[in-house]
Amino acid sequence: MRAPGRYSATCEASPNIALVKYWGQRIPEYNVPYNSSLSLTLDGIATRTRVTFDPELPADTLELNGRPAEEGPRADVSRFLDLFRERIRRPWHARVVSRNNFPTASGMASSASGFAALAGAAMAALRLHWGLRNLSRYARRGSGSAARSIYGGFVLWRAGRRWDGTDSYAVPFRGPDYWPEFRDIACLVDGAPVKSIRSQEAMQRSVATSPVFARRQRELRKRIGRMKAAIDYRDAASLFPLIMEECDSFREVCETTDPPLDYLTSASRRILDEVRAVNREAGRPVAAYTHDAGAHVHVFTTERRAPALARRLGSLTGVRETRILRPGPGVRWLRSAGSEDPPVKLWGR
Ligand code: PMV
């Protein structure tokens, strides 16, 4: 057996924000969604994760942002690493050190970048020579939205139809350089409540109880097609209304869930109103809001308008901070101790 610590790699991944939301699981145990979704991977913020499989380690360890992680996240990571242990048929535990260069729970989907980076690092540490498609399948098992952070730019996560979910993975739609003027103003609000239930549980509650869930499913295929066409033409005036329509549809599903899911604060709602006002003043759509299962809001616009709009949104009561982000890259691997080993093929397809 090789020396302990040899099976090590470091991977970095960026969060993504959904233009079309993943909300509802067809196969909950595998995070397989009912509907396909469309996202933008962001630049300038990332999770960097180092994984070291060590045959002598008695249990998995997880360090998050410089501190030993709590039991919940540690158990999630262990369950996820079990998939890799099953794959290589070895019981080895791992040391996982992960760091976000953005505040956790800051409105950025850290679970997306977190599980994408973890999947990438575990794959490389074990010299599993998978393609990105298979990596996306694995990342999906940690957190659905992580499937999309494997790729940069605009990304489509195909829901798939198979009973076992093996055809549910993300594919790149248009890379990070395709629409370089595209901007996301991340608006962080004060007093965003900590999530009381996990998204996975919340979305299944919507599937079971929201009277508009089925109608939304019927609308999505067409909306995704129209969004893809607007992105293709870099047509912001067509894309922005579709993004807001989709966000409103997602929120309607949440609000009609029993008991209702209300993620926004008054500051979040103020941002949505301000974006509507900005578009009215301009006489055409120049910005679009969206939000996930949380109170922070993302406002899309173009490079030219971003600084002034960020200032305007930043001056609203209850908005703590705004940050202008560009389209960003997919997963990347970093040279680090252990990874200078030649990429010998140990297991794999
Ligand atoms: O990242 P997950 O698997 O917890 O689900 C996130 C769901 C939303 O962020 C609300 C929508 C999405 O598509 O990212």
Short mmCIF file of C-alpha atoms in Angstrom, two decimals, residues 8 181 333 346:
data_model
loop_
_atom_site.label_atom_id
_atom_site.label_comp_id
_atom_site.label_asym_id
_atom_site.label_seq_id
_atom_site.Cartn_x
_atom_site.Cartn_y
_atom_site.Cartn_z
CA SER A 8 -4.41 14.24 -2.04
CA GLU A 181 -20.76 42.53 -20.22
CA TRP A 333 -7.47 22.01 -9.85
CA LEU A 346 -5.40 3.68 -10.28
#
